[in-house]
PDB file of C-alpha atoms (C1' of nucleotides) in Angstrom:
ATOM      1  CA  UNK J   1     -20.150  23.529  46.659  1.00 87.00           C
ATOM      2  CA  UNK J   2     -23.132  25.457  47.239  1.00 95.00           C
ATOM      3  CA  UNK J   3     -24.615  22.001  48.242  1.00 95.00           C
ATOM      4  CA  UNK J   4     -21.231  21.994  51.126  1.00 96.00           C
ATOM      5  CA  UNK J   5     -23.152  25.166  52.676  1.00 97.00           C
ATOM      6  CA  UNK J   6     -26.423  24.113  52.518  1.00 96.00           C
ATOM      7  CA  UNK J   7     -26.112  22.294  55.355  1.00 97.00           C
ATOM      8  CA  UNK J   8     -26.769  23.575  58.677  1.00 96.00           C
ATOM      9  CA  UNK J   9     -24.330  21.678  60.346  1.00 97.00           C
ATOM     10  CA  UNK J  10     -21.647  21.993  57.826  1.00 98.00           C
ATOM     11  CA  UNK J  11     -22.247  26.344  58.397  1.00 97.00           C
ATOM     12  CA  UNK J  12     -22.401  25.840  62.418  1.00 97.00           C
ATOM     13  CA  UNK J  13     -18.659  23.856  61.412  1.00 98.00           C
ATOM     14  CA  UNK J  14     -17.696  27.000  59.400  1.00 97.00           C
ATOM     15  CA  UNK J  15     -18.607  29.621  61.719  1.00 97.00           C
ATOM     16  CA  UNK J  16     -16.718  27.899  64.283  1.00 97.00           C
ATOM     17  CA  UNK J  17     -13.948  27.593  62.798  1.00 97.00           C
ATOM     18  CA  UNK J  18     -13.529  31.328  61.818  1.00 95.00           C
ATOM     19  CA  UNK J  19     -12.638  31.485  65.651  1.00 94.00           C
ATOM     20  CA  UNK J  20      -9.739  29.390  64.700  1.00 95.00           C
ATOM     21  CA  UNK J  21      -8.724  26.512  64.115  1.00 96.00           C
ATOM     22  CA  UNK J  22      -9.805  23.405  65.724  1.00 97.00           C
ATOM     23  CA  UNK J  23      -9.187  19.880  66.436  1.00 98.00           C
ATOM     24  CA  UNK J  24     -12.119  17.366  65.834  1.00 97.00           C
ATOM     25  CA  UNK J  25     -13.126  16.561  68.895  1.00 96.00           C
ATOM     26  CA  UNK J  26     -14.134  20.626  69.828  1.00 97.00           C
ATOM     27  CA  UNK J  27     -15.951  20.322  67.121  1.00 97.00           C
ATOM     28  CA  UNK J  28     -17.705  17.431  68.216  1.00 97.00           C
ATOM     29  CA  UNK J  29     -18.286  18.913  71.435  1.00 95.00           C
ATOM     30  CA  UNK J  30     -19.962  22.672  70.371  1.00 95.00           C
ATOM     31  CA  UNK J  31     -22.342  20.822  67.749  1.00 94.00           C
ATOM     32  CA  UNK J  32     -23.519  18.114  70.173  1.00 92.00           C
ATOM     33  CA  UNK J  33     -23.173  15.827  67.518  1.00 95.00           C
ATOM     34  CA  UNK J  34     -21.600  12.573  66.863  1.00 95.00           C
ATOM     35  CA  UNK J  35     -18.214  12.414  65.953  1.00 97.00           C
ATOM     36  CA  UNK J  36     -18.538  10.097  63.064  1.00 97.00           C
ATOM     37  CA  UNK J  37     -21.049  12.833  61.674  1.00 97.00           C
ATOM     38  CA  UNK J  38     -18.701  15.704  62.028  1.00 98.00           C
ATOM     39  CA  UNK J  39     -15.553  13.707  60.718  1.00 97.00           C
ATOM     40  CA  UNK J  40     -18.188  13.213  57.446  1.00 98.00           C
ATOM     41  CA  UNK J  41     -19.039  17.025  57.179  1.00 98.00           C
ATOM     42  CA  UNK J  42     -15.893  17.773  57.412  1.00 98.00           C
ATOM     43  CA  UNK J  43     -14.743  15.646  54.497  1.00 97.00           C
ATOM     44  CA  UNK J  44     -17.272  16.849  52.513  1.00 97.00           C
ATOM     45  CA  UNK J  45     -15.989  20.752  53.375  1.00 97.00           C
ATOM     46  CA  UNK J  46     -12.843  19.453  52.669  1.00 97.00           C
ATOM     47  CA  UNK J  47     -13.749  18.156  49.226  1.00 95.00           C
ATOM     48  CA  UNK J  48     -15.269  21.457  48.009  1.00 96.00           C
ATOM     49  CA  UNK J  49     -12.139  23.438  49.401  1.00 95.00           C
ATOM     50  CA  UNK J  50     -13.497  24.782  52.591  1.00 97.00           C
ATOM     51  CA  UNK J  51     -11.423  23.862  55.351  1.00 97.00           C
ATOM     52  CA  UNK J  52      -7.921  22.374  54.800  1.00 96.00           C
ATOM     53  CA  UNK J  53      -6.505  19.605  57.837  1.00 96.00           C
ATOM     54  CA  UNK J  54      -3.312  19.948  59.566  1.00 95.00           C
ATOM     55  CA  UNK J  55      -1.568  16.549  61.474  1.00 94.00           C
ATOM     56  CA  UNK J  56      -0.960  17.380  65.073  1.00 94.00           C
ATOM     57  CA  UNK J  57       0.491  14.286  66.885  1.00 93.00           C
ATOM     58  CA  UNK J  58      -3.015  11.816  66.849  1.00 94.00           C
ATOM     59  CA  UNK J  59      -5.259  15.142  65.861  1.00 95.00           C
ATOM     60  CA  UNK J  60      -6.367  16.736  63.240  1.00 97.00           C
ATOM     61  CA  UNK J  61      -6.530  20.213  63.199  1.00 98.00           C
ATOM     62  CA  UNK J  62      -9.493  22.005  60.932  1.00 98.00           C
ATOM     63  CA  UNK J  63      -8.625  25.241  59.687  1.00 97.00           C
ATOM     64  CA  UNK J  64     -10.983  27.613  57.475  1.00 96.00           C
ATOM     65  CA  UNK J  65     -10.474  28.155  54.036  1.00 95.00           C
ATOM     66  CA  UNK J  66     -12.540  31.125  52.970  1.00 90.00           C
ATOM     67  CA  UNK J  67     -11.381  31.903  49.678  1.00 91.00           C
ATOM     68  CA  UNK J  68     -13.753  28.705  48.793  1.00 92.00           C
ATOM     69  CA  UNK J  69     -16.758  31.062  49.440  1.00 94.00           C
ATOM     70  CA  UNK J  70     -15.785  33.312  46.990  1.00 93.00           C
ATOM     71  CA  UNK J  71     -17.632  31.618  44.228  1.00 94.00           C
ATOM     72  CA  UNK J  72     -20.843  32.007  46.238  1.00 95.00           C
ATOM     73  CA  UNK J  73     -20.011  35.653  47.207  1.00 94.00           C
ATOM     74  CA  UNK J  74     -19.962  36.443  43.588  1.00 93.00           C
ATOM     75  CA  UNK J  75     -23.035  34.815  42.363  1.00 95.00           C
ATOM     76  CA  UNK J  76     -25.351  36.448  45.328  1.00 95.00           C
ATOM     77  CA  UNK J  77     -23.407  39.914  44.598  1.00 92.00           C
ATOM     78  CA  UNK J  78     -24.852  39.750  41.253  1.00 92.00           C
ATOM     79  CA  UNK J  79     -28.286  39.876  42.834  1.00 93.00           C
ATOM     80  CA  UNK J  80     -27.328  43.160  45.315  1.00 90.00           C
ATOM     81  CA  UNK J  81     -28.479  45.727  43.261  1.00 85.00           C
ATOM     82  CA  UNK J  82     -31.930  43.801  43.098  1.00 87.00           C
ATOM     83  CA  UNK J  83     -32.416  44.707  46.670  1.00 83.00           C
ATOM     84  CA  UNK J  84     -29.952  47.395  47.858  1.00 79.00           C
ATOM     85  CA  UNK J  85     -30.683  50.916  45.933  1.00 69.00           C
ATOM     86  CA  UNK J  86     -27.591  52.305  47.134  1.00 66.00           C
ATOM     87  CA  UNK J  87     -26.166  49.876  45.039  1.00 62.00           C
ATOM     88  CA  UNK J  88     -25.966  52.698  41.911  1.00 63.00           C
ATOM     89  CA  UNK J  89     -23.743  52.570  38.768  1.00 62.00           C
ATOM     90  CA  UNK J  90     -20.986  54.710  41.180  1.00 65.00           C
ATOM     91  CA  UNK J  91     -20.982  51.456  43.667  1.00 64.00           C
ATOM     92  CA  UNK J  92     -20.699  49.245  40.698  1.00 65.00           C
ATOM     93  CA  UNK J  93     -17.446  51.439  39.685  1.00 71.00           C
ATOM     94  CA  UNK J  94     -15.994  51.701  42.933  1.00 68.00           C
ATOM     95  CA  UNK J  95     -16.393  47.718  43.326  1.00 67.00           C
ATOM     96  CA  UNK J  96     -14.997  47.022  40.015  1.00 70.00           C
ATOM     97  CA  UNK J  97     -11.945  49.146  41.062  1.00 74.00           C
ATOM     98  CA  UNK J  98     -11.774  46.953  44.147  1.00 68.00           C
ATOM     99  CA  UNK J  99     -11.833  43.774  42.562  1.00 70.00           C
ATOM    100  CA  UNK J 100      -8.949  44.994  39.915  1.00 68.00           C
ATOM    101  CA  UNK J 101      -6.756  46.144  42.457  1.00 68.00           C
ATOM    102  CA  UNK J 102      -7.229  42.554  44.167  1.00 66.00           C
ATOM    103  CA  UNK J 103      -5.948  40.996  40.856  1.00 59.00           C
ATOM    104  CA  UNK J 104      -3.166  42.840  40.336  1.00 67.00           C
ATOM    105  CA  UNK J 105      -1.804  42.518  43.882  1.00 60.00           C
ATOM    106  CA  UNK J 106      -2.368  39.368  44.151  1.00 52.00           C
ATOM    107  CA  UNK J 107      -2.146  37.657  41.051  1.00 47.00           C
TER     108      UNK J 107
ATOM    109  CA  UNK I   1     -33.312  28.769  51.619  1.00 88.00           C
ATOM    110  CA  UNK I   2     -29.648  27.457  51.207  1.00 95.00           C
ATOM    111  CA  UNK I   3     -30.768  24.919  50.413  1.00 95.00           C
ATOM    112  CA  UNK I   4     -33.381  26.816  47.653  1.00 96.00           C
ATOM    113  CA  UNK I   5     -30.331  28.288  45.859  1.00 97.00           C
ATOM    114  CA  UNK I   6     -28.144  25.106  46.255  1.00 96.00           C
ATOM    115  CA  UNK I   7     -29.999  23.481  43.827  1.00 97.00           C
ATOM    116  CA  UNK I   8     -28.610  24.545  39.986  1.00 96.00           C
ATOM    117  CA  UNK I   9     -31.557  24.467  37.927  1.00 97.00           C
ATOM    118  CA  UNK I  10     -32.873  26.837  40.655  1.00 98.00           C
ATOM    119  CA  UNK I  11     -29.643  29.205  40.239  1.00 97.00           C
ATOM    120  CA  UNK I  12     -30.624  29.133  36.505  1.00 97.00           C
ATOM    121  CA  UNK I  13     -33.689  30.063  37.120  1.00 98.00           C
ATOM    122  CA  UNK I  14     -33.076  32.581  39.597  1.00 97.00           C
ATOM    123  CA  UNK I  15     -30.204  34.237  36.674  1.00 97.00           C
ATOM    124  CA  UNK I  16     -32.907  33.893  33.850  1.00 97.00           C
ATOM    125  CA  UNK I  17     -35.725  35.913  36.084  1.00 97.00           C
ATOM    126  CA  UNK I  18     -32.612  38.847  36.392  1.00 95.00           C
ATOM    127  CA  UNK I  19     -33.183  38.980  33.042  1.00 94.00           C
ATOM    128  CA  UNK I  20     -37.164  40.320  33.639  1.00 95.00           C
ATOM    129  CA  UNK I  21     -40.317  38.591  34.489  1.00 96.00           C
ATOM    130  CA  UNK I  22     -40.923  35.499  32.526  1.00 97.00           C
ATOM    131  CA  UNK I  23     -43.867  33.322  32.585  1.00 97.00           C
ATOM    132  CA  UNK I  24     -43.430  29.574  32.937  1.00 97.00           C
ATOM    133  CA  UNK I  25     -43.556  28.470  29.388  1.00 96.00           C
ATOM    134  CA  UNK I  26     -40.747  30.510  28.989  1.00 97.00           C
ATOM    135  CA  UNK I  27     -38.548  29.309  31.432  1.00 97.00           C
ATOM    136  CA  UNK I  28     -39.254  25.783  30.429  1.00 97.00           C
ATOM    137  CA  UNK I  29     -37.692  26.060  26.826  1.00 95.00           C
ATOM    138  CA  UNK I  30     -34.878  27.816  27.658  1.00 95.00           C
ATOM    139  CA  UNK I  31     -33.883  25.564  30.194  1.00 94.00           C
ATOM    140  CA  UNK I  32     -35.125  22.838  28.397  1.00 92.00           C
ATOM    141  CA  UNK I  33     -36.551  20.905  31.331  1.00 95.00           C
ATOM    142  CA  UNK I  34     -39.910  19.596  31.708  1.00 95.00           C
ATOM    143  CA  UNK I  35     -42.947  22.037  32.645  1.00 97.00           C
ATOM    144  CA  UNK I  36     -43.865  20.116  36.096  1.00 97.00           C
ATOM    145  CA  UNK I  37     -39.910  20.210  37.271  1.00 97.00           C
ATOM    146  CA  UNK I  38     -39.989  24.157  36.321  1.00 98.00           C
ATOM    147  CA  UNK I  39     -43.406  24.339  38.065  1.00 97.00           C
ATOM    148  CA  UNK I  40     -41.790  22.200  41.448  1.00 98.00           C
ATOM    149  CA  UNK I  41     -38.459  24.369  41.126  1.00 98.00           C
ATOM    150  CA  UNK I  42     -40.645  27.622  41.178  1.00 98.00           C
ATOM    151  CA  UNK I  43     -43.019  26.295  43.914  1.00 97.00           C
ATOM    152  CA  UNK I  44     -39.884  25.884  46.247  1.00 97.00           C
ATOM    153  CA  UNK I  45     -38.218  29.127  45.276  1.00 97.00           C
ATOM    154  CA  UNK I  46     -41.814  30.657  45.989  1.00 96.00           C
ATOM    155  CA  UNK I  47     -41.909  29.062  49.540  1.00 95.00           C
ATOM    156  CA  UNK I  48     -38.671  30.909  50.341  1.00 96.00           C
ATOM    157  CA  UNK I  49     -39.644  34.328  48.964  1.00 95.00           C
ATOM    158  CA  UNK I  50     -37.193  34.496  46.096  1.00 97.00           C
ATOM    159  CA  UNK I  51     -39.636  35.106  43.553  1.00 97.00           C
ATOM    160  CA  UNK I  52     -43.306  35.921  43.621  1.00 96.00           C
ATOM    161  CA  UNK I  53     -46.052  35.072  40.421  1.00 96.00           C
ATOM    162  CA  UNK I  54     -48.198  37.582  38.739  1.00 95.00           C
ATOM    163  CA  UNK I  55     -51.155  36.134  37.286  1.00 94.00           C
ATOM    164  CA  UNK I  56     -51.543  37.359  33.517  1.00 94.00           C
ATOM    165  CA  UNK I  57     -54.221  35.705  31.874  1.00 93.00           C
ATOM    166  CA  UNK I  58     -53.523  31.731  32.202  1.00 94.00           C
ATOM    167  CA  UNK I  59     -50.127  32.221  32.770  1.00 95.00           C
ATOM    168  CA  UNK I  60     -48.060  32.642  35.445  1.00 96.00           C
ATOM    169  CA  UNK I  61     -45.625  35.356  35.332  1.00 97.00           C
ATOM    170  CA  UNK I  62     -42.921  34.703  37.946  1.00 98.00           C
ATOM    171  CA  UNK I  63     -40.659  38.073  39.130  1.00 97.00           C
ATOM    172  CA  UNK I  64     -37.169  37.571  41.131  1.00 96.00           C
ATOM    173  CA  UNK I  65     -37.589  38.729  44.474  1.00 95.00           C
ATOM    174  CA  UNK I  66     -33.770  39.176  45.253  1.00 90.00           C
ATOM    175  CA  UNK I  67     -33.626  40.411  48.355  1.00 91.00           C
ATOM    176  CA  UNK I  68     -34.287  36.868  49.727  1.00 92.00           C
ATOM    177  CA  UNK I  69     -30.873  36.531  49.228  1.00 94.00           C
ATOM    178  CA  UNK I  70     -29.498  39.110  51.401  1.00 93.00           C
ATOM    179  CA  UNK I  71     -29.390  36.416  54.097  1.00 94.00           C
ATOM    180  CA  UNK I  72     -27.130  34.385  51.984  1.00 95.00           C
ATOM    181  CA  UNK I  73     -24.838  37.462  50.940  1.00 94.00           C
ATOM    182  CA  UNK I  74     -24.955  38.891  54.597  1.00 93.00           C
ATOM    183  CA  UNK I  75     -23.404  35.479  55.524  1.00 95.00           C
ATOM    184  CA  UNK I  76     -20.804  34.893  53.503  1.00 95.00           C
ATOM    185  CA  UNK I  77     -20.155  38.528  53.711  1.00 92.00           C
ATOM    186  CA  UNK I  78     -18.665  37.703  57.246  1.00 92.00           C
ATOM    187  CA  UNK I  79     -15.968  35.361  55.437  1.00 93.00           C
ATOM    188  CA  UNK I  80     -14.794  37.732  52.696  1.00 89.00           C
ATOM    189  CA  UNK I  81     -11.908  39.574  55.296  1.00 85.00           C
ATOM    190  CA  UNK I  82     -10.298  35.644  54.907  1.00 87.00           C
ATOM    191  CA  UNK I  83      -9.561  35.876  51.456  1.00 83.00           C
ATOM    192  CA  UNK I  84      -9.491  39.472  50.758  1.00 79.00           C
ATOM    193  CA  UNK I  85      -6.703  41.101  52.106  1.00 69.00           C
ATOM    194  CA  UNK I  86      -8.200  44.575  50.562  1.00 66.00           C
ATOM    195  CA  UNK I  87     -10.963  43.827  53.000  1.00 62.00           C
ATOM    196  CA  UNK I  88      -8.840  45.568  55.974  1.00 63.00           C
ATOM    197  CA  UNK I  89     -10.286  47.975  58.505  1.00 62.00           C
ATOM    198  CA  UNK I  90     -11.310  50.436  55.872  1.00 66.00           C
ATOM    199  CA  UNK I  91     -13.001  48.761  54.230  1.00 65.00           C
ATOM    200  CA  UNK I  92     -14.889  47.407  56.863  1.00 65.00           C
ATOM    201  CA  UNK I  93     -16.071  51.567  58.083  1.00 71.00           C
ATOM    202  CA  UNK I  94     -17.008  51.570  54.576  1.00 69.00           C
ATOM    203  CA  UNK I  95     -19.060  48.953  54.454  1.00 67.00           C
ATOM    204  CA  UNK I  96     -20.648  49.667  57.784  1.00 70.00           C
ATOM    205  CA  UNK I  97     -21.420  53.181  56.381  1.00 75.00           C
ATOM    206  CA  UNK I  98     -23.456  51.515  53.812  1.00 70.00           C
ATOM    207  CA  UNK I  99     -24.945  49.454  55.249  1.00 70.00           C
ATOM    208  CA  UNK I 100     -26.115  52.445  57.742  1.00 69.00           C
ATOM    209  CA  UNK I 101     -27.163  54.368  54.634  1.00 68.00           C
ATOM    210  CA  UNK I 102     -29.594  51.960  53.702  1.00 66.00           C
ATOM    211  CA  UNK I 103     -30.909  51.284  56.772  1.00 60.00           C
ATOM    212  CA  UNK I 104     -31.589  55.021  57.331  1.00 68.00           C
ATOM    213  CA  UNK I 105     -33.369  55.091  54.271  1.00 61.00           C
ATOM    214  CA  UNK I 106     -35.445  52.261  53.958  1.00 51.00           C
ATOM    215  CA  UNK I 107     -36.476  51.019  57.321  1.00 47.00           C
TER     216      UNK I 107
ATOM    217  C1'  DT E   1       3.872  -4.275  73.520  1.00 57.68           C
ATOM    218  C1'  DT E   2      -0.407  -3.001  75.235  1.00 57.68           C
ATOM    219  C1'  DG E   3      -4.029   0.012  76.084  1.00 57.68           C
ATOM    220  C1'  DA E   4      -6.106   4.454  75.627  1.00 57.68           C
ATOM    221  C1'  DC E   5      -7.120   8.073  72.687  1.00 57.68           C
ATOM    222  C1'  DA E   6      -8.434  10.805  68.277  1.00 57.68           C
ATOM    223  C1'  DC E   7     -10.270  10.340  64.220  1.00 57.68           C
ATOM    224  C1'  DA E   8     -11.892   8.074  59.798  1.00 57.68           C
ATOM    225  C1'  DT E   9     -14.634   4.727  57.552  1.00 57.68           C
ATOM    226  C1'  DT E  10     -18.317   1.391  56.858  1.00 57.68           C
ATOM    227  C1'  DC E  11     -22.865  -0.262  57.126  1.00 57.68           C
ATOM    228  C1'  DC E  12     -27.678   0.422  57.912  1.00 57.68           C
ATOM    229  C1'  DC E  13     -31.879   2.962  57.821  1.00 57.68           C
ATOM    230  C1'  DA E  14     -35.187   6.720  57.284  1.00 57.68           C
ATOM    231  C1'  DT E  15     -36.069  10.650  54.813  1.00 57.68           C
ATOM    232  C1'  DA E  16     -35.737  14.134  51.234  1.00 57.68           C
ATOM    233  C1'  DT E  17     -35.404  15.243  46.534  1.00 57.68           C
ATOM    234  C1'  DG E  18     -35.289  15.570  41.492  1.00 57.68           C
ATOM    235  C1'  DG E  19     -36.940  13.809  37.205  1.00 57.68           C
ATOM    236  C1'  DG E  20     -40.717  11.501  34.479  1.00 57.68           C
ATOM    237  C1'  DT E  21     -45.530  10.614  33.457  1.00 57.68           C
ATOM    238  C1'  DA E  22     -50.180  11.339  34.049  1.00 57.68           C
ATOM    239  C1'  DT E  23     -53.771  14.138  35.567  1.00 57.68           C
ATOM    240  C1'  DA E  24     -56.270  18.131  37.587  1.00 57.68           C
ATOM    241  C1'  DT E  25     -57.492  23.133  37.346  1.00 57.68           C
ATOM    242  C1'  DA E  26     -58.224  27.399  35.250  1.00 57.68           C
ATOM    243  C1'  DT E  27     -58.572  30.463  31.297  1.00 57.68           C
ATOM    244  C1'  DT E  28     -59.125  31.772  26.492  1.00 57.68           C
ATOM    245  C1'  DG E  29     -61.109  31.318  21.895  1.00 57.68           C
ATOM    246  C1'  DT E  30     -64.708  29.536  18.912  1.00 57.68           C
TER     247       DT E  30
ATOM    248  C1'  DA T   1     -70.341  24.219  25.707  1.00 57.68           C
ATOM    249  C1'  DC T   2     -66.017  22.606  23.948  1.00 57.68           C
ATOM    250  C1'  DA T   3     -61.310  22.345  22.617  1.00 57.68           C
ATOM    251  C1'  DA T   4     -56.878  24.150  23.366  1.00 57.68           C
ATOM    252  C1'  DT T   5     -53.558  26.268  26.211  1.00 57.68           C
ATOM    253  C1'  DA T   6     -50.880  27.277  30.584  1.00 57.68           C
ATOM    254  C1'  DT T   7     -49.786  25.793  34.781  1.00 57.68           C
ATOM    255  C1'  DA T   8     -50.077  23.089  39.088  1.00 57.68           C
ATOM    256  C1'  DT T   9     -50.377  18.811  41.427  1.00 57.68           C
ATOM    257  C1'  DA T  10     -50.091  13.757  42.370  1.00 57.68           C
ATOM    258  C1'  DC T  11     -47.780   9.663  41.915  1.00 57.68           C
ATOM    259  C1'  DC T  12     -43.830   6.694  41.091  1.00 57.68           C
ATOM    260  C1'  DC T  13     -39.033   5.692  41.123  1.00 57.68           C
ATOM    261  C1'  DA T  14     -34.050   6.089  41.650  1.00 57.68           C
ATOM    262  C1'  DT T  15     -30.705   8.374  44.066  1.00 57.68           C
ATOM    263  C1'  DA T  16     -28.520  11.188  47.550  1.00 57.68           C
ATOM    264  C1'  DT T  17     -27.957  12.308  52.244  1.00 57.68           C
ATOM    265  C1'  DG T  18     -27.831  12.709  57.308  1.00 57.68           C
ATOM    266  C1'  DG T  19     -27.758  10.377  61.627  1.00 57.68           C
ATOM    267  C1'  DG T  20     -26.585   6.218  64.542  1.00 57.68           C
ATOM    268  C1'  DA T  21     -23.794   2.229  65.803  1.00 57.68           C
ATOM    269  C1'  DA T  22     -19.872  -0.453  65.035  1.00 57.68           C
ATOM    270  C1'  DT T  23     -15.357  -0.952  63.459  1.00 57.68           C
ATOM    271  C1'  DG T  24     -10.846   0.270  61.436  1.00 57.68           C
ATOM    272  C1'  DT T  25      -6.403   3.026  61.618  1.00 57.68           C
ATOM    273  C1'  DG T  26      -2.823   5.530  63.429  1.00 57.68           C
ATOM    274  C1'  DT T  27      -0.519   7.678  67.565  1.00 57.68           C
ATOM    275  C1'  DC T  28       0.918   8.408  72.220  1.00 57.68           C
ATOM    276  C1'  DA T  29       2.032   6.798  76.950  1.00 57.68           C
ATOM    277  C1'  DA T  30       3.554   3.491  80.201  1.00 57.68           C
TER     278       DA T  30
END
DNA sequence: TTGACACATTCCCATATGGGTATATATTGT
DNA sequence: ACAATATATACCCATATGGGAATGTGTCAA
């Protein structure tokens, strides 16, 4: 899944879709790409968990999924306090308070 | 330098050096991979600034450089509000008030 | 039903990449 | 100087991957 985002295109698809969500062919149109290569990236986003497709009539609509990031977000936060000194054991507390009351409201 | 980290040997690699500087022999037993891939893996995490060597002798020492990944973590900071729901406006100041803070002192 | 449209899938090709093996380079110890 | 050690590099091979072109599939409109 890190692999998903390693891909230029497949990030330039993510961004874009953070606007909302979006039928294929805008897609196809803001990458300047070809529309057999963005139906591909976007299976492979859609393999990992990324983006989830909706049937509209004869389109299909892409819509973000950015809970699949999360994985990624928590391996690179691991590596914060290597370059952010603010990052001190009361940050670490505070963020670990965060987190918990994530959990338990939304379990 | 997605692409760096998308590889998992690299990751492990990456999460060993958190551990403290380790030359190359090292790095090779524990993750029990031949001494040319750890040498190639280490070259290409070198070429993106992730970690930097120390000579010591006729060894290598290799050190994590984490802040390489601030990119990454800055990026997929920008998706956290989509599965967070703690991430709300608050948060956000917050956040921005760090960030500040550690512009302010180290610029 | 037929044709146009939106998208997915398939096939082909060039390139990149990771592992394996062998070898080169540099440094230490004797 | 020589052998051993630590690491880097070169070479080979199998596989994965991205783009391009062609084709398949399903849907709407007339």
């Amino acid at each position: 899944m890190f692999n998903a985002v390693a891909e230029p295109r497949r990030r330039e698809i993510l961004d874009l879709l953070m606007e909302g969500e979006r039928p294929v062919g805008d897609i196809v149109e803001r990458l300047e790409l070809g529309q057999p290569q963005v139906s591909k990236h976007l299976k492979v986003l859609r393999e990992v968990g990324l983006v989830d497709a909706r049937e509209d009539g004869r389109m299909r609509v892409y819509r973000l999924n950015g809970r699949g990031l999360k994985p990624i977000h928590d391996w690179v936060s691991n590596y914060e306090r290597t370059w952010s000194e603010r990052f001190d054991a009361l940050d670490v507390v505070l963020d670990e308070l965060k987190d918990k009351e994530a959990r338990d409201e939304r379990p």
